Each structure stands twice: as structure tokens, then as C-alpha cells.
DNA sequence: GCCCGATGATTAACATGTTAAGGGTTTCAG
DNA sequence: CTGAAACCCTTAACATGTTAATCATCGGGC
């Protein structure tokens, strides 16, 4: 039996641990992003767009885990910086399609090697075996909690947790 | 091995996984907090204060992982709601000491059982073995990344990540 | 005692998270 | 065809995260 069965001392709360772990990871990446004037979210958007030609807002939000409301504020800024371009869909005027500009792709190309280097150092510090275990466990948690057995009331309201969408 | 040299598929990025896992967990707790008009952070503050008689701002921030700047906005609201009380230290006029009021303790007592029940259901859905593994791995990651290999002097702190800036 | 750097907290400015409401399109039943 | 519903995105309002600047206080050296 571990301390988990006693009164949890609050510092060991799962959300807090996940937050601290994420912060510990992001502290490795953030300096290089801020040096380029990018926030975490902006970098997620750029990474997501770099993998494809273009994306609708909803798909982009699903891929980089950002609300459409947040994207509505972030994308105009990225467009003003010339990193992305926005255009309307020809078949459905409601939809907005965004894509990286040449400048945006150059920014990605400039940052990607650093990002990979940081990730490599991080994998070295953590250990690849542990790292792989973490990935599996987190995946497992996300799936386990997204579908709590047979409790499927109309909780499908807002945030959807994209579990491995259409494999590319 | 895997494709460490290529850009990772991005959906499996560690920060994103940690974020999704945390969101999946918080979605279990959040409805009960919002029903009481509390945010995640406000609940963390109440939980932290409930474990002690009182705390200085800095210590409170360390315990519930909130910046002093954030606390400076949240604490006045909680005080206005009558959940906490604030007073100055007699020995050091710079310090502010906060504590739960009776109303604040009652709110904690009202929410704690629900919180424990949700956690129990969550532990059941995840499985206690996996849950314990996650705790250990996250602890490990936090420690591993906080001290990148060759630890810089000072290791007095136990598991806290006290510093976030790299220096100007 | 006095200056001055260090410290604890607050404030401001900007960026995002979250929810609700709004506006323009599309879709579909009738 | 038409009007209501559904849909996609945007905007607004509020709360927090983050950084830098500010203010008041404390501490020590002189």
C-alpha cells in the first residue's frame, strides 16, 4: 500500500502532478520559443499546419488542442505577422481555411532542429524506457477517462479529447 | 529508436499528452467546482489552506502552484466572498498571511466528500496499479527535468520546482 | 541614524482558457 | 420554396498564466 490510500496530501494530486510535469517539460522548450516571439500555442499551430497543406479552423483546433475561440484571437495575430494565410472555403462560406506562408514554413524550419535537440536531451534525461512508459500510461488514462465505462450521458458538450484521430 | 530524428507526429508530443491527461482528469472534477462557483485554482487554494492554520502568500503559492501575481488577483475575490481572511504579519509588514474563514472551511467540508468520491471513481477507471505507476513516473520526470543531469549546486528542496526563469 | 540593495506583494500589460451570445451560411423538413 | 434548425466561426466577458514594473518594507554596512 502506498500513500495513495491515505489522505492524499494534495501535493500528490494527479492534476497537479500532470501540471508540474508539463511545466518541467515546457521549461526546456519555452526559452527558444520566446526568443522567436512565439507562445506555446502559436508554436503548436505552426507545427500542426506544417504537417499539411491547409486546415479548417475546427480541424486545426482538434489537432493542436485549442478552442475555436482561442484560435479566433491567435490566428489574426499570426496572419498579421505574415506567418499564416487565411481564406474562405469556396464550397462553404462558413468555413475558414488556414495555411502556413513561406515565412511561416521558414520559421518552422528554423525552430524544428532546436526543438528536436531539446527533445533528444529531454529523452536522455528521462530515459527512453520511462518515456515510452509515460506515453503509454498517459494514452491509457486519456482513453480510460474519456469513456468512463458505460457512463455516456450527454457529456459530449464541449471539449472533445481527440484520441488518435484519422491516422495520417 | 523509433523516429527520434524526424519531427515527432506532434499528437504524441509529451506536453500535449500531459495536457490532455490533465484535462481528462479535471473534467471529472470541474462540474462540481463550477456548481459551487469555484475555479480550479480557487479550489487548490482552499485545499491548501485547509491543511494548515495560515500561510504566507509565497508559501501558499508554492503549495498550490500559483504565481504570486495570480494570487494577488484571486485572494481578494475569495476574501470578498468571505472564504478567506487576510492579515499582515506583525514581525514583517511586507508579508501577508491568509487563512480560511469558518465559511471557507464549511465550503471545503461540503466539497471534500464529492472530491474524494470522484477521485475514487477515477482510480477505479484507471486502475490503482497504473495510477501508482503514473505518480511515480511523473515524480521521476519532474525530478529528472528539474535537475538536468549535472545538478547545479543546491538540492535542498525536496520535490518542488521553485525557479522558472533562466536569468536575464 | 542613514543610504541602498534585497525582498514580498501588488499592479499593469499582454496572451490564453472558458463560456455564452451573436452573425452569417448551410441544411433539411414540410 | 421557405423557414427553422444546425453549423462554423467570431466576439465578448471573465478568470488565469506570465513578465516586468512598482511600492513598501526590511536588512545590513557605514
XYZ file of C-alpha atoms (C1' of nucleotides) in Angstrom:
396
model
C 0.000 0.000 0.000
C 1.266 3.296 -0.841
C 0.459 6.713 0.404
C -2.280 6.848 -2.170
C -4.670 5.108 0.175
C -4.143 7.614 2.963
C -5.367 11.147 2.904
C -3.808 12.471 -0.219
C -1.562 15.336 0.802
C -2.758 17.431 -2.056
C 0.720 17.873 -3.498
C 0.266 14.420 -4.918
C -2.972 15.245 -6.607
C -2.956 13.879 -10.118
C -3.863 17.124 -11.879
C -1.117 18.941 -10.015
C 1.450 16.298 -10.881
C 0.472 16.431 -14.519
C 0.702 20.194 -14.474
C 4.132 20.156 -12.839
C 5.428 17.555 -15.261
C 4.157 19.566 -18.194
C 5.719 22.703 -16.817
C 9.018 20.920 -16.285
C 8.978 19.815 -19.902
C 7.896 23.149 -21.303
C 10.621 24.987 -19.445
C 13.053 23.274 -21.746
C 11.299 24.483 -24.872
C 9.946 27.831 -23.874
C 13.131 29.903 -23.992
C 13.637 29.044 -27.640
C 10.048 29.890 -28.455
C 10.009 33.208 -26.641
C 13.285 34.065 -28.306
C 11.338 33.910 -31.573
C 8.382 35.738 -30.105
C 6.164 32.663 -30.084
C 3.896 31.326 -27.389
C 3.384 27.621 -26.777
C 0.062 27.721 -28.543
C 1.355 29.601 -31.560
C 4.082 27.006 -31.947
C 1.520 24.223 -31.731
C -0.429 25.877 -34.519
C 2.639 26.226 -36.684
C 3.629 22.622 -36.099
C 0.160 21.410 -36.937
C -0.031 23.466 -40.111
C 3.416 22.368 -41.192
C 2.252 18.790 -41.476
C -0.438 19.559 -44.028
C -1.276 21.938 -46.812
C -4.115 23.660 -45.028
C -6.723 23.106 -42.358
C -10.114 24.363 -41.361
C -10.381 26.066 -38.014
C -12.146 23.166 -36.349
C -9.628 20.605 -37.574
C -6.738 22.813 -36.575
C -8.213 23.224 -33.127
C -8.648 19.481 -32.784
C -5.058 18.821 -33.814
C -3.367 21.322 -31.560
C -5.938 21.208 -28.777
C -7.054 24.812 -28.945
C -10.590 26.108 -28.709
C -12.043 27.821 -31.704
C -12.477 30.871 -29.501
C -8.764 30.946 -28.773
C -7.918 30.418 -32.420
C -10.100 33.353 -33.347
C -7.748 35.539 -31.359
C -4.449 33.868 -32.181
C -4.819 33.353 -35.913
C -5.303 37.027 -36.782
C -2.072 37.787 -34.934
C -0.169 35.094 -36.804
C -1.659 36.379 -40.034
C -0.616 39.917 -39.159
C 2.917 38.596 -38.643
C 2.767 37.028 -42.078
C 3.172 33.502 -40.748
C -0.154 32.129 -41.902
C -2.750 32.964 -44.513
C -6.498 32.677 -44.211
C -9.083 32.210 -46.878
C -12.690 31.192 -47.075
C -13.815 27.844 -48.349
C -15.340 28.004 -51.799
C -17.870 25.296 -51.100
C -18.931 26.513 -47.651
C -18.692 30.174 -46.848
C -18.835 29.474 -43.126
C -15.516 27.710 -43.133
C -12.151 29.390 -42.870
C -9.070 27.644 -44.170
C -5.634 28.491 -42.853
C -2.210 27.524 -44.082
C 1.411 28.378 -43.422
C 3.006 31.030 -45.574
C 6.529 30.659 -46.885
C 7.643 32.788 -43.979
C 5.784 30.520 -41.605
C 7.467 27.459 -43.064
C 10.852 29.101 -42.784
C 10.166 29.831 -39.134
C 9.251 26.221 -38.608
C 12.376 25.017 -40.376
C 14.467 27.320 -38.254
C 12.979 26.130 -34.998
C 12.461 22.443 -35.678
C 16.105 21.400 -35.268
C 16.335 23.155 -31.916
C 13.097 21.572 -30.881
C 14.361 18.141 -31.820
C 17.613 18.705 -29.993
C 15.789 19.732 -26.851
C 13.564 16.708 -27.113
C 16.572 14.445 -27.519
C 18.196 15.881 -24.409
C 14.931 15.510 -22.578
C 14.600 11.886 -23.633
C 18.151 11.309 -22.454
C 17.468 12.880 -19.054
C 14.270 10.941 -18.553
C 15.364 7.731 -20.161
C 13.714 6.322 -23.260
C 12.222 3.355 -21.418
C 10.484 5.577 -18.893
C 9.498 7.977 -21.599
C 7.779 5.270 -23.578
C 6.022 4.067 -20.436
C 4.786 7.568 -19.787
C 3.374 7.849 -23.276
C 1.545 4.570 -22.896
C 0.188 5.391 -19.469
C -0.970 8.827 -20.482
C -2.647 7.434 -23.554
C -4.285 4.882 -21.339
C -5.511 7.482 -18.876
C -6.868 9.694 -21.603
C -8.800 6.823 -23.095
C -9.946 5.434 -19.766
C -11.299 8.742 -18.580
C -12.734 9.866 -21.868
C -15.045 6.871 -21.831
C -15.811 6.049 -18.219
C -17.053 2.525 -18.839
C -20.736 2.982 -19.581
C -21.385 6.468 -18.342
C -22.258 8.254 -21.509
C -24.750 10.886 -20.594
C -24.840 13.877 -22.840
C -21.450 14.955 -21.543
C -20.326 15.330 -25.117
C -20.941 19.019 -24.789
C -17.749 20.869 -25.271
C -14.150 19.826 -25.316
C -13.535 16.719 -27.237
C -10.425 14.851 -26.415
C -9.010 13.746 -29.694
C -7.674 10.260 -29.042
C -5.741 9.344 -32.129
C -7.736 10.695 -34.931
C -7.527 9.680 -38.548
C -4.058 8.312 -38.846
C -2.019 10.180 -41.455
C 14.879 4.122 -31.931
C 11.698 4.902 -33.434
C 11.882 8.092 -35.396
C 13.741 10.257 -32.970
C 15.439 12.113 -35.764
C 12.262 13.042 -37.587
C 9.835 15.538 -36.253
C 7.523 13.690 -33.938
C 3.945 13.320 -35.161
C 3.039 16.141 -32.850
C -0.059 14.488 -31.438
C 2.255 12.392 -29.352
C 4.224 15.324 -28.054
C 4.807 14.937 -24.371
C 3.454 18.343 -23.324
C 0.302 17.737 -25.319
C -0.215 14.311 -23.785
C 0.260 15.710 -20.317
C -2.185 18.484 -21.066
C -4.794 16.096 -22.435
C -4.423 13.758 -19.486
C -4.821 16.641 -17.070
C -7.864 17.878 -18.935
C -9.389 14.407 -18.897
C -8.922 14.278 -15.145
C -10.152 17.779 -14.472
C -13.308 17.224 -16.457
C -14.346 14.848 -13.726
C -13.897 17.435 -11.008
C -14.796 20.651 -12.716
C -18.594 20.348 -12.804
C -18.720 20.074 -9.029
C -16.434 23.062 -8.629
C -18.292 25.296 -11.050
C -21.538 24.300 -9.353
C -20.096 25.982 -6.274
C -18.753 28.888 -8.271
C -15.133 27.860 -7.833
C -12.350 27.674 -10.366
C -9.673 25.007 -10.281
C -7.211 27.438 -8.785
C -9.561 28.683 -6.129
C -10.179 25.120 -5.048
C -6.447 24.459 -4.883
C -6.085 27.464 -2.607
C -8.881 26.303 -0.336
C -7.446 22.811 -0.168
C -4.001 24.117 0.667
C -5.307 26.455 3.353
C -7.460 23.751 4.861
C -4.386 21.727 5.748
C -2.873 24.439 7.924
C -3.826 27.335 10.144
C -2.495 30.033 7.861
C 0.077 30.655 5.178
C 2.067 33.496 3.739
C 1.463 34.315 0.106
C 4.731 32.830 -1.064
C 4.195 29.562 0.776
C 0.639 29.317 -0.424
C 1.785 29.848 -3.980
C 4.410 27.153 -3.609
C 1.901 24.669 -2.238
C -0.810 25.127 -4.810
C 1.459 26.084 -7.706
C 0.159 29.550 -8.299
C 2.179 32.652 -9.004
C 2.111 35.447 -6.522
C 0.761 37.635 -9.304
C -2.178 35.302 -9.781
C -2.777 35.096 -6.059
C -2.882 38.868 -5.867
C -5.941 38.733 -8.090
C -7.606 35.615 -6.715
C -7.226 36.170 -2.992
C -9.136 39.479 -2.888
C -12.020 37.746 -4.619
C -12.030 34.870 -2.149
C -11.837 37.397 0.678
C -14.753 39.325 -0.799
C -16.709 36.073 -0.815
C -15.878 35.610 2.849
C -13.970 32.386 2.253
C -10.566 33.556 3.437
C -9.187 36.288 5.657
C -6.019 38.262 5.143
C -3.852 39.996 7.706
C -0.393 41.443 7.808
C 2.454 39.828 9.636
C 3.336 41.575 12.865
C 7.024 40.915 12.501
C 7.308 41.843 8.828
C 4.910 44.337 7.379
C 5.664 43.186 3.866
C 4.195 39.767 4.416
C 0.512 38.939 4.093
C -0.927 35.960 5.917
C -4.082 34.264 4.682
C -6.288 31.680 6.317
C -9.639 30.016 5.748
C -12.648 31.527 7.441
C -15.308 29.355 9.034
C -17.284 29.754 5.848
C -14.281 28.675 3.850
C -13.852 25.570 5.984
C -17.500 24.732 5.605
C -17.175 25.004 1.846
C -14.216 22.658 1.955
C -16.082 20.190 4.134
C -19.007 20.305 1.749
C -16.879 19.647 -1.308
C -14.263 17.263 0.050
C -16.505 14.159 0.087
C -17.526 14.740 -3.507
C -13.918 15.272 -4.436
C -12.889 12.061 -2.754
C -15.697 10.158 -4.439
C -14.697 11.438 -7.836
C -11.118 10.516 -7.176
C -12.156 7.038 -6.137
C -14.134 6.555 -9.335
C -11.204 7.885 -11.301
C -8.826 5.484 -9.598
C -11.227 2.672 -10.395
C -11.424 3.646 -14.063
C -7.685 3.972 -14.413
C -6.724 1.133 -12.141
C -4.744 1.642 -8.962
C -1.683 -0.111 -10.301
C -1.473 2.153 -13.306
C -2.307 5.141 -11.196
C 0.567 4.453 -8.852
C 2.879 3.962 -11.808
C 1.812 7.294 -13.205
C 2.539 9.034 -9.944
C 5.985 7.518 -9.796
C 6.808 8.301 -13.390
C 5.593 11.863 -13.140
C 7.574 12.376 -9.954
C 10.539 10.958 -11.752
C 10.109 13.225 -14.732
C 9.684 16.288 -12.592
C 12.873 15.499 -10.704
C 14.824 14.473 -13.766
C 13.997 17.604 -15.666
C 14.312 19.960 -12.738
C 17.966 19.000 -12.412
C 19.341 18.450 -15.885
C 21.967 15.752 -15.332
C 24.803 17.592 -13.696
C 22.912 19.200 -10.878
C 23.743 22.743 -10.295
C 24.639 23.370 -6.691
C 21.812 23.403 -4.189
C 19.488 20.471 -3.863
C 17.922 21.339 -0.552
C 14.415 21.442 -1.892
C 12.623 18.133 -1.960
C 10.302 17.900 -4.897
C 9.459 21.433 -5.647
C 10.243 23.294 -8.800
C 10.984 26.635 -7.319
C 12.516 28.516 -10.169
C 11.279 29.182 -13.601
C 13.414 31.900 -15.037
C 16.746 31.438 -16.665
C 18.004 34.845 -15.804
C 18.242 37.926 -17.971
C 20.750 57.003 12.232
C 21.135 56.818 7.007
C 21.573 55.038 2.449
C 20.874 51.098 -0.545
C 20.253 46.804 -2.107
C 17.164 42.854 -1.281
C 12.622 41.180 -0.512
C 7.291 40.415 -0.533
C 3.415 41.749 -2.540
C 0.770 44.354 -5.854
C -0.269 46.273 -10.339
C -0.161 46.585 -15.332
C 0.045 44.690 -19.914
C -0.418 41.082 -22.805
C -1.790 36.143 -24.086
C -4.662 32.215 -23.408
C -8.683 29.220 -21.235
C -13.707 29.107 -20.832
C -18.409 30.041 -21.511
C -22.124 32.315 -23.616
C -24.002 35.056 -27.119
C -24.023 36.716 -31.853
C -23.820 36.641 -37.028
C -23.575 34.739 -41.369
C -24.368 30.005 -44.013
C -25.958 25.893 -44.918
C -29.173 22.103 -44.486
C -33.444 19.985 -44.311
C -38.181 19.160 -43.177
C -42.591 20.444 -44.639
C -39.633 27.081 -51.893
C -39.335 28.576 -47.243
C -38.417 28.955 -42.514
C -36.338 26.829 -38.667
C -32.600 24.336 -37.058
C -27.847 23.199 -37.289
C -23.353 24.603 -38.179
C -18.849 27.356 -38.220
C -16.691 30.943 -36.707
C -16.303 35.271 -34.155
C -16.898 38.333 -30.313
C -17.477 39.481 -25.550
C -16.817 38.878 -20.640
C -14.478 36.970 -17.115
C -10.514 34.206 -14.932
C -5.838 32.788 -15.006
C -0.666 32.476 -16.752
C 3.430 35.316 -17.442
C 6.527 39.028 -17.314
C 8.049 43.432 -15.933
C 7.496 47.459 -13.286
C 6.239 49.451 -8.914
C 5.739 50.159 -3.932
C 6.618 49.476 0.717
C 9.365 47.377 3.902
C 13.352 45.071 5.755
C 18.258 44.337 6.317
C 22.929 45.401 6.589
C 27.046 48.289 6.163
C 28.875 52.668 7.033
